[in-house]
PDB file of C-alpha atoms in Angstrom:
ATOM      1  CA  MET V   1      -0.132   0.051   0.184  1.00 55.00           C
ATOM      2  CA  THR V   2       2.553   2.380   1.090  1.00 53.00           C
ATOM      3  CA  ASN V   3       4.420   1.728  -2.237  1.00 56.00           C
ATOM      4  CA  ARG V   4       1.472   2.720  -4.528  1.00 54.00           C
ATOM      5  CA  THR V   5       0.801   5.234  -2.741  1.00 58.00           C
ATOM      6  CA  ASP V   6       4.410   6.759  -3.078  1.00 60.00           C
ATOM      7  CA  ARG V   7       4.125   5.936  -6.910  1.00 57.00           C
ATOM      8  CA  LEU V   8       1.376   7.927  -6.655  1.00 54.00           C
ATOM      9  CA  ARG V   9       2.863  11.007  -5.294  1.00 61.00           C
ATOM     10  CA  TRP V  10       5.922  10.789  -7.495  1.00 58.00           C
ATOM     11  CA  GLY V  11       3.295  10.462 -10.476  1.00 57.00           C
ATOM     12  CA  LEU V  12       1.587  13.568  -9.296  1.00 56.00           C
ATOM     13  CA  SER V  13       4.913  15.171  -8.508  1.00 63.00           C
ATOM     14  CA  THR V  14       6.004  14.901 -11.963  1.00 60.00           C
ATOM     15  CA  ALA V  15       2.832  15.917 -13.679  1.00 56.00           C
ATOM     16  CA  LEU V  16       2.997  19.393 -11.581  1.00 57.00           C
ATOM     17  CA  SER V  17       6.642  19.731 -12.366  1.00 58.00           C
ATOM     18  CA  LEU V  18       5.836  19.487 -16.194  1.00 51.00           C
ATOM     19  CA  PHE V  19       2.958  21.827 -16.282  1.00 53.00           C
ATOM     20  CA  VAL V  20       4.706  24.175 -14.266  1.00 53.00           C
ATOM     21  CA  LEU V  21       7.534  24.139 -16.906  1.00 51.00           C
ATOM     22  CA  VAL V  22       5.056  24.170 -20.083  1.00 49.00           C
ATOM     23  CA  ALA V  23       3.610  27.215 -18.509  1.00 50.00           C
ATOM     24  CA  LEU V  24       6.671  28.860 -17.853  1.00 50.00           C
ATOM     25  CA  ALA V  25       7.795  28.296 -21.091  1.00 50.00           C
ATOM     26  CA  GLN V  26       4.325  29.389 -23.230  1.00 50.00           C
ATOM     27  CA  PRO V  27       4.373  33.308 -22.147  1.00 51.00           C
ATOM     28  CA  GLY V  28       7.804  33.564 -23.341  1.00 48.00           C
ATOM     29  CA  LYS V  29       7.260  32.040 -26.989  1.00 44.00           C
ATOM     30  CA  THR V  30       4.049  34.389 -26.724  1.00 47.00           C
ATOM     31  CA  ARG V  31       5.434  37.137 -26.425  1.00 48.00           C
ATOM     32  CA  VAL V  32       8.025  36.710 -29.410  1.00 51.00           C
ATOM     33  CA  VAL V  33       5.112  35.748 -31.666  1.00 54.00           C
ATOM     34  CA  LEU V  34       3.288  39.073 -30.557  1.00 65.00           C
ATOM     35  CA  TYR V  35       6.054  41.314 -30.785  1.00 60.00           C
ATOM     36  CA  LYS V  36       6.328  40.286 -34.441  1.00 63.00           C
ATOM     37  CA  ASP V  37       2.853  40.524 -35.049  1.00 63.00           C
ATOM     38  CA  ARG V  38       2.489  44.014 -33.442  1.00 66.00           C
ATOM     39  CA  LEU V  39       5.913  45.215 -35.174  1.00 63.00           C
ATOM     40  CA  ALA V  40       4.061  43.880 -38.350  1.00 66.00           C
ATOM     41  CA  ALA V  41       0.767  45.648 -37.709  1.00 65.00           C
ATOM     42  CA  ALA V  42       2.135  48.869 -36.752  1.00 69.00           C
ATOM     43  CA  PHE V  43       4.258  48.695 -39.895  1.00 76.00           C
ATOM     44  CA  ASP V  44       1.307  48.552 -41.859  1.00 68.00           C
ATOM     45  CA  THR V  45      -1.249  51.023 -39.893  1.00 66.00           C
ATOM     46  CA  VAL V  46       1.001  53.424 -37.863  1.00 65.00           C
ATOM     47  CA  ASP V  47       1.718  56.839 -39.503  1.00 75.00           C
ATOM     48  CA  CYS V  48       5.269  55.984 -40.080  1.00 86.00           C
ATOM     49  CA  VAL V  49       8.117  56.718 -42.848  1.00 92.00           C
ATOM     50  CA  LYS V  50       7.919  54.361 -45.724  1.00 94.00           C
ATOM     51  CA  ASN V  51       9.416  56.872 -48.501  1.00 97.00           C
ATOM     52  CA  VAL V  52      12.531  58.418 -48.729  1.00 98.00           C
ATOM     53  CA  LEU V  53      13.685  61.042 -51.273  1.00 98.00           C
ATOM     54  CA  LYS V  54      17.784  61.419 -50.984  1.00 98.00           C
ATOM     55  CA  ILE V  55      20.749  63.235 -52.932  1.00 98.00           C
ATOM     56  CA  ASN V  56      24.297  62.597 -52.903  1.00 96.00           C
ATOM     57  CA  PRO V  57      25.798  66.276 -53.310  1.00 93.00           C
ATOM     58  CA  LEU V  58      29.389  64.672 -53.381  1.00 91.00           C
ATOM     59  CA  LEU V  59      28.587  62.655 -56.818  1.00 92.00           C
ATOM     60  CA  PHE V  60      28.540  65.968 -58.424  1.00 90.00           C
ATOM     61  CA  PHE V  61      32.389  66.352 -58.606  1.00 89.00           C
ATOM     62  CA  ARG V  62      32.551  62.849 -60.266  1.00 88.00           C
ATOM     63  CA  GLY V  63      30.003  64.002 -62.929  1.00 91.00           C
ATOM     64  CA  GLU V  64      27.094  62.598 -61.540  1.00 94.00           C
ATOM     65  CA  ILE V  65      23.831  64.235 -60.542  1.00 95.00           C
ATOM     66  CA  PRO V  66      21.349  61.406 -59.077  1.00 96.00           C
ATOM     67  CA  ILE V  67      18.174  61.571 -57.370  1.00 98.00           C
ATOM     68  CA  TYR V  68      17.298  58.182 -55.060  1.00 98.00           C
ATOM     69  CA  TYR V  69      13.709  56.909 -54.107  1.00 98.00           C
ATOM     70  CA  GLU V  70      13.943  54.505 -51.385  1.00 98.00           C
ATOM     71  CA  ARG V  71      10.721  52.766 -50.433  1.00 97.00           C
ATOM     72  CA  ALA V  72      10.370  49.825 -47.295  1.00 96.00           C
ATOM     73  CA  ILE V  73       8.978  47.072 -47.743  1.00 94.00           C
ATOM     74  CA  ASN V  74       8.929  45.449 -44.136  1.00 92.00           C
ATOM     75  CA  PRO V  75      10.618  46.565 -40.915  1.00 90.00           C
ATOM     76  CA  ARG V  76      13.958  45.171 -42.612  1.00 94.00           C
ATOM     77  CA  LEU V  77      13.519  45.288 -45.824  1.00 96.00           C
ATOM     78  CA  SER V  78      13.511  48.228 -48.665  1.00 97.00           C
ATOM     79  CA  LEU V  79      13.863  48.968 -52.308  1.00 98.00           C
ATOM     80  CA  GLU V  80      16.307  52.002 -53.256  1.00 98.00           C
ATOM     81  CA  VAL V  81      16.075  53.186 -57.085  1.00 98.00           C
ATOM     82  CA  GLY V  82      18.135  56.343 -58.368  1.00 98.00           C
ATOM     83  CA  LEU V  83      18.124  57.805 -61.972  1.00 98.00           C
ATOM     84  CA  GLY V  84      20.201  60.839 -62.824  1.00 97.00           C
ATOM     85  CA  VAL V  85      22.304  62.269 -65.467  1.00 97.00           C
ATOM     86  CA  THR V  86      25.980  62.485 -66.156  1.00 96.00           C
ATOM     87  CA  LEU V  87      27.835  65.722 -66.794  1.00 93.00           C
ATOM     88  CA  ARG V  88      31.388  67.052 -66.537  1.00 89.00           C
ATOM     89  CA  ASN V  89      33.842  64.864 -64.654  1.00 87.00           C
ATOM     90  CA  TYR V  90      35.990  66.883 -62.281  1.00 84.00           C
ATOM     91  CA  LEU V  91      38.120  64.228 -60.831  1.00 80.00           C
ATOM     92  CA  ALA V  92      40.837  62.196 -61.995  1.00 68.00           C
ATOM     93  CA  LEU V  93      40.551  58.769 -60.205  1.00 66.00           C
ATOM     94  CA  SER V  94      43.908  56.820 -61.368  1.00 56.00           C
ATOM     95  CA  PHE V  95      43.183  53.754 -59.380  1.00 54.00           C
ATOM     96  CA  THR V  96      40.010  53.095 -61.445  1.00 57.00           C
ATOM     97  CA  GLY V  97      41.302  54.329 -64.631  1.00 55.00           C
ATOM     98  CA  ASP V  98      39.363  57.495 -64.938  1.00 69.00           C
ATOM     99  CA  ASP V  99      40.069  60.675 -66.351  1.00 74.00           C
ATOM    100  CA  ALA V 100      39.101  64.315 -65.356  1.00 75.00           C
ATOM    101  CA  ASP V 101      37.080  66.132 -68.574  1.00 78.00           C
ATOM    102  CA  ASP V 102      39.025  68.573 -70.647  1.00 72.00           C
ATOM    103  CA  PHE V 103      37.746  72.130 -70.129  1.00 68.00           C
ATOM    104  CA  GLY V 104      39.387  73.428 -73.205  1.00 74.00           C
ATOM    105  CA  ALA V 105      37.710  74.826 -76.527  1.00 79.00           C
ATOM    106  CA  GLY V 106      36.627  71.956 -78.691  1.00 87.00           C
ATOM    107  CA  THR V 107      35.421  69.590 -76.308  1.00 91.00           C
ATOM    108  CA  GLU V 108      31.686  68.999 -75.896  1.00 93.00           C
ATOM    109  CA  ILE V 109      30.011  67.168 -72.772  1.00 94.00           C
ATOM    110  CA  ILE V 110      27.197  64.942 -73.842  1.00 96.00           C
ATOM    111  CA  PRO V 111      24.707  64.312 -71.124  1.00 97.00           C
ATOM    112  CA  ARG V 112      23.764  60.695 -70.221  1.00 97.00           C
ATOM    113  CA  ILE V 113      21.133  59.120 -68.149  1.00 97.00           C
ATOM    114  CA  SER V 114      22.402  57.175 -65.124  1.00 97.00           C
ATOM    115  CA  PHE V 115      20.581  54.797 -63.237  1.00 97.00           C
ATOM    116  CA  ASN V 116      20.538  52.013 -60.186  1.00 97.00           C
ATOM    117  CA  ALA V 117      18.722  50.023 -57.999  1.00 98.00           C
ATOM    118  CA  GLY V 118      18.949  47.496 -55.231  1.00 98.00           C
ATOM    119  CA  PHE V 119      17.681  46.122 -52.048  1.00 98.00           C
ATOM    120  CA  ARG V 120      18.549  47.350 -48.609  1.00 98.00           C
ATOM    121  CA  TYR V 121      18.531  44.959 -45.564  1.00 98.00           C
ATOM    122  CA  TYR V 122      18.486  46.472 -42.339  1.00 98.00           C
ATOM    123  CA  PHE V 123      19.928  44.509 -39.399  1.00 97.00           C
ATOM    124  CA  VAL V 124      17.637  46.090 -36.599  1.00 94.00           C
ATOM    125  CA  ASP V 125      13.789  45.980 -36.554  1.00 89.00           C
ATOM    126  CA  ASP V 126      12.513  49.159 -36.788  1.00 88.00           C
ATOM    127  CA  LEU V 127       9.051  50.816 -38.112  1.00 87.00           C
ATOM    128  CA  GLU V 128      11.114  53.143 -40.170  1.00 92.00           C
ATOM    129  CA  PRO V 129      14.124  52.795 -42.602  1.00 95.00           C
ATOM    130  CA  GLN V 130      16.719  53.558 -40.578  1.00 96.00           C
ATOM    131  CA  GLY V 131      20.092  52.037 -38.476  1.00 97.00           C
ATOM    132  CA  PRO V 132      22.867  49.558 -39.924  1.00 98.00           C
ATOM    133  CA  TYR V 133      21.907  47.816 -43.065  1.00 98.00           C
ATOM    134  CA  GLY V 134      23.744  46.193 -46.204  1.00 98.00           C
ATOM    135  CA  GLN V 135      22.950  46.911 -49.682  1.00 98.00           C
ATOM    136  CA  ILE V 136      23.254  44.868 -53.069  1.00 98.00           C
ATOM    137  CA  SER V 137      22.804  47.259 -55.906  1.00 98.00           C
ATOM    138  CA  PHE V 138      23.439  47.446 -59.618  1.00 98.00           C
ATOM    139  CA  ALA V 139      24.579  50.692 -61.124  1.00 98.00           C
ATOM    140  CA  HIS V 140      24.824  51.666 -64.985  1.00 98.00           C
ATOM    141  CA  LEU V 141      26.870  54.913 -65.656  1.00 96.00           C
ATOM    142  CA  ASN V 142      27.954  56.513 -69.602  1.00 96.00           C
ATOM    143  CA  TYR V 143      30.167  59.349 -69.708  1.00 95.00           C
ATOM    144  CA  THR V 144      30.242  60.748 -73.406  1.00 96.00           C
ATOM    145  CA  LYS V 145      32.083  63.820 -74.693  1.00 95.00           C
ATOM    146  CA  ASP V 146      33.028  64.909 -78.107  1.00 96.00           C
ATOM    147  CA  ILE V 147      36.406  66.183 -79.190  1.00 94.00           C
ATOM    148  CA  ARG V 148      36.995  68.496 -82.116  1.00 94.00           C
ATOM    149  CA  THR V 149      40.221  67.860 -83.895  1.00 93.00           C
ATOM    150  CA  LYS V 150      42.820  70.825 -84.058  1.00 89.00           C
ATOM    151  CA  GLY V 151      44.506  71.657 -87.567  1.00 85.00           C
ATOM    152  CA  PRO V 152      48.267  72.143 -87.577  1.00 80.00           C
ATOM    153  CA  THR V 153      48.061  75.806 -86.306  1.00 79.00           C
ATOM    154  CA  GLY V 154      45.452  74.802 -83.333  1.00 80.00           C
ATOM    155  CA  GLU V 155      42.596  75.865 -85.127  1.00 88.00           C
ATOM    156  CA  LEU V 156      39.677  73.515 -84.829  1.00 91.00           C
ATOM    157  CA  SER V 157      38.269  71.491 -87.505  1.00 90.00           C
ATOM    158  CA  ASP V 158      34.959  69.926 -88.444  1.00 91.00           C
ATOM    159  CA  LEU V 159      36.356  66.613 -87.626  1.00 94.00           C
ATOM    160  CA  VAL V 160      34.825  64.929 -84.536  1.00 95.00           C
ATOM    161  CA  LEU V 161      35.896  62.182 -82.227  1.00 96.00           C
ATOM    162  CA  ARG V 162      33.588  60.683 -79.649  1.00 96.00           C
ATOM    163  CA  ASP V 163      35.037  59.973 -76.228  1.00 96.00           C
ATOM    164  CA  ASP V 164      32.819  57.376 -74.316  1.00 96.00           C
ATOM    165  CA  ARG V 165      33.110  55.696 -71.102  1.00 95.00           C
ATOM    166  CA  THR V 166      30.447  52.593 -70.231  1.00 97.00           C
ATOM    167  CA  TYR V 167      30.301  51.158 -66.331  1.00 96.00           C
ATOM    168  CA  ASN V 168      28.213  48.742 -64.989  1.00 98.00           C
ATOM    169  CA  ASP V 169      28.480  47.831 -61.312  1.00 97.00           C
ATOM    170  CA  VAL V 170      27.219  45.447 -58.732  1.00 98.00           C
ATOM    171  CA  ARG V 171      28.120  47.205 -55.567  1.00 98.00           C
ATOM    172  CA  LEU V 172      28.009  45.712 -52.210  1.00 98.00           C
ATOM    173  CA  LEU V 173      27.467  48.648 -49.620  1.00 98.00           C
ATOM    174  CA  PHE V 174      27.617  48.927 -45.858  1.00 98.00           C
ATOM    175  CA  GLY V 175      25.688  51.821 -44.123  1.00 98.00           C
ATOM    176  CA  TYR V 176      23.831  53.443 -41.271  1.00 98.00           C
ATOM    177  CA  GLN V 177      20.922  55.953 -42.491  1.00 98.00           C
ATOM    178  CA  MET V 178      19.344  57.483 -39.418  1.00 97.00           C
ATOM    179  CA  LEU V 179      16.041  60.214 -39.380  1.00 95.00           C
ATOM    180  CA  GLY V 180      15.948  63.375 -37.232  1.00 92.00           C
ATOM    181  CA  THR V 181      14.567  62.794 -33.713  1.00 86.00           C
ATOM    182  CA  SER V 182      12.326  66.373 -34.412  1.00 88.00           C
ATOM    183  CA  SER V 183      11.899  65.794 -38.274  1.00 90.00           C
ATOM    184  CA  ASN V 184      11.781  63.521 -40.936  1.00 94.00           C
ATOM    185  CA  TRP V 185      15.341  64.796 -42.643  1.00 96.00           C
ATOM    186  CA  LEU V 186      17.953  61.938 -42.411  1.00 96.00           C
ATOM    187  CA  PHE V 187      21.527  61.445 -43.560  1.00 96.00           C
ATOM    188  CA  ASP V 188      22.985  58.276 -44.774  1.00 98.00           C
ATOM    189  CA  VAL V 189      26.606  57.303 -44.401  1.00 98.00           C
ATOM    190  CA  TYR V 190      27.897  54.266 -46.867  1.00 98.00           C
ATOM    191  CA  GLY V 191      31.074  52.680 -48.282  1.00 97.00           C
ATOM    192  CA  GLY V 192      31.668  49.582 -50.370  1.00 97.00           C
ATOM    193  CA  PRO V 193      33.176  47.824 -53.016  1.00 97.00           C
ATOM    194  CA  ALA V 194      31.748  47.265 -56.489  1.00 96.00           C
ATOM    195  CA  PHE V 195      32.597  44.623 -59.119  1.00 97.00           C
ATOM    196  CA  ARG V 196      32.869  46.845 -61.913  1.00 96.00           C
ATOM    197  CA  ASP V 197      32.605  45.464 -66.130  1.00 97.00           C
ATOM    198  CA  ARG V 198      33.470  48.554 -68.324  1.00 96.00           C
ATOM    199  CA  PHE V 199      33.843  49.555 -72.100  1.00 97.00           C
ATOM    200  CA  ASN V 200      35.916  52.516 -73.006  1.00 95.00           C
ATOM    201  CA  VAL V 201      36.660  54.458 -76.005  1.00 96.00           C
ATOM    202  CA  LYS V 202      39.139  56.550 -74.960  1.00 94.00           C
ATOM    203  CA  VAL V 203      40.060  59.836 -77.247  1.00 94.00           C
ATOM    204  CA  GLU V 204      43.846  60.920 -76.219  1.00 90.00           C
ATOM    205  CA  GLU V 205      45.249  64.223 -77.821  1.00 87.00           C
ATOM    206  CA  HIS V 206      48.826  64.893 -78.090  1.00 86.00           C
ATOM    207  CA  LEU V 207      51.200  67.558 -79.689  1.00 84.00           C
ATOM    208  CA  ASP V 208      53.445  65.879 -82.085  1.00 82.00           C
ATOM    209  CA  LEU V 209      57.111  67.433 -82.738  1.00 80.00           C
ATOM    210  CA  SER V 210      58.390  64.751 -84.786  1.00 79.00           C
ATOM    211  CA  GLY V 211      58.147  65.725 -88.075  1.00 73.00           C
ATOM    212  CA  ASP V 212      59.040  69.295 -89.589  1.00 76.00           C
ATOM    213  CA  ARG V 213      56.332  71.157 -88.137  1.00 79.00           C
ATOM    214  CA  PRO V 214      54.456  70.033 -85.012  1.00 79.00           C
ATOM    215  CA  LYS V 215      50.640  68.905 -85.082  1.00 83.00           C
ATOM    216  CA  TRP V 216      48.260  67.953 -83.372  1.00 85.00           C
ATOM    217  CA  ALA V 217      47.630  63.809 -83.370  1.00 88.00           C
ATOM    218  CA  TYR V 218      44.988  61.907 -81.869  1.00 92.00           C
ATOM    219  CA  ASN V 219      44.757  58.220 -81.019  1.00 94.00           C
ATOM    220  CA  VAL V 220      41.648  55.852 -80.338  1.00 96.00           C
ATOM    221  CA  THR V 221      41.500  52.768 -78.345  1.00 96.00           C
ATOM    222  CA  GLU V 222      38.898  50.837 -77.267  1.00 97.00           C
ATOM    223  CA  THR V 223      38.842  48.432 -74.103  1.00 96.00           C
ATOM    224  CA  LYS V 224      36.783  46.092 -72.410  1.00 97.00           C
ATOM    225  CA  ASP V 225      37.882  44.896 -69.031  1.00 96.00           C
ATOM    226  CA  GLN V 226      36.605  44.198 -65.304  1.00 96.00           C
ATOM    227  CA  THR V 227      37.918  46.058 -62.203  1.00 95.00           C
ATOM    228  CA  VAL V 228      36.929  46.467 -58.348  1.00 95.00           C
ATOM    229  CA  ALA V 229      35.798  49.748 -57.781  1.00 92.00           C
ATOM    230  CA  PHE V 230      35.402  51.602 -53.917  1.00 93.00           C
ATOM    231  CA  PHE V 231      33.142  53.795 -52.554  1.00 93.00           C
ATOM    232  CA  LEU V 232      32.410  56.306 -50.107  1.00 93.00           C
ATOM    233  CA  GLY V 233      29.857  58.581 -49.443  1.00 94.00           C
ATOM    234  CA  VAL V 234      26.932  60.803 -47.871  1.00 97.00           C
ATOM    235  CA  LYS V 235      23.196  61.093 -48.946  1.00 98.00           C
ATOM    236  CA  VAL V 236      20.663  63.649 -47.650  1.00 98.00           C
ATOM    237  CA  GLY V 237      16.882  63.140 -47.787  1.00 97.00           C
ATOM    238  CA  TYR V 238      13.510  63.528 -46.424  1.00 97.00           C
ATOM    239  CA  GLY V 239      11.261  61.031 -45.298  1.00 96.00           C
ATOM    240  CA  PHE V 240       7.528  60.628 -45.476  1.00 94.00           C
TER     241      PHE V 240
END
């Protein structure tokens, strides 16, 4: 009888212990599910920033003037697209093979459309697109200029040579975006590498002094290769 009573007590004690453990574990699991549900519901209903318009003023010196639009898809994922125009390049970056555009007479800059698009993943949950992030994107750039050739005395002729640089990038960027605490203005600091496929038609002008009379000579070369480019920049914008 005693053994039967002891076994009964042990069974009840074990069942009670399991019940307590399940009861203690269940609220924690419920809180995680409810937190995700509340975040998703708040993202869909709360009047928070989901759209951002941005510019990158530093790119002006590289001859590119883009406008960016970012749209939050969920609390961690967003889509960013950019559309702009390429003009005169003021910087010569030898490590990427870029040349500054000539300011002399006879050089005409031809504006071209540039664009990029990519997905951005924020590493923290937030109702608004801010915080540390990683981004992968594709970008297309084209810089074009017409160069009028010069005669023996330096006068401009009617012969025009076209210089064309085309870059297609796959960029892997990391950055940090932060909205203002009392306004919807924001800044976005970023940097990272890119795999660049480039096709260049390069026009090189030089004064040939090898003959009896000096004359202007032109060399046109076509190259297609791949390289690695690096980016570091700051965007400013407004969210709505």
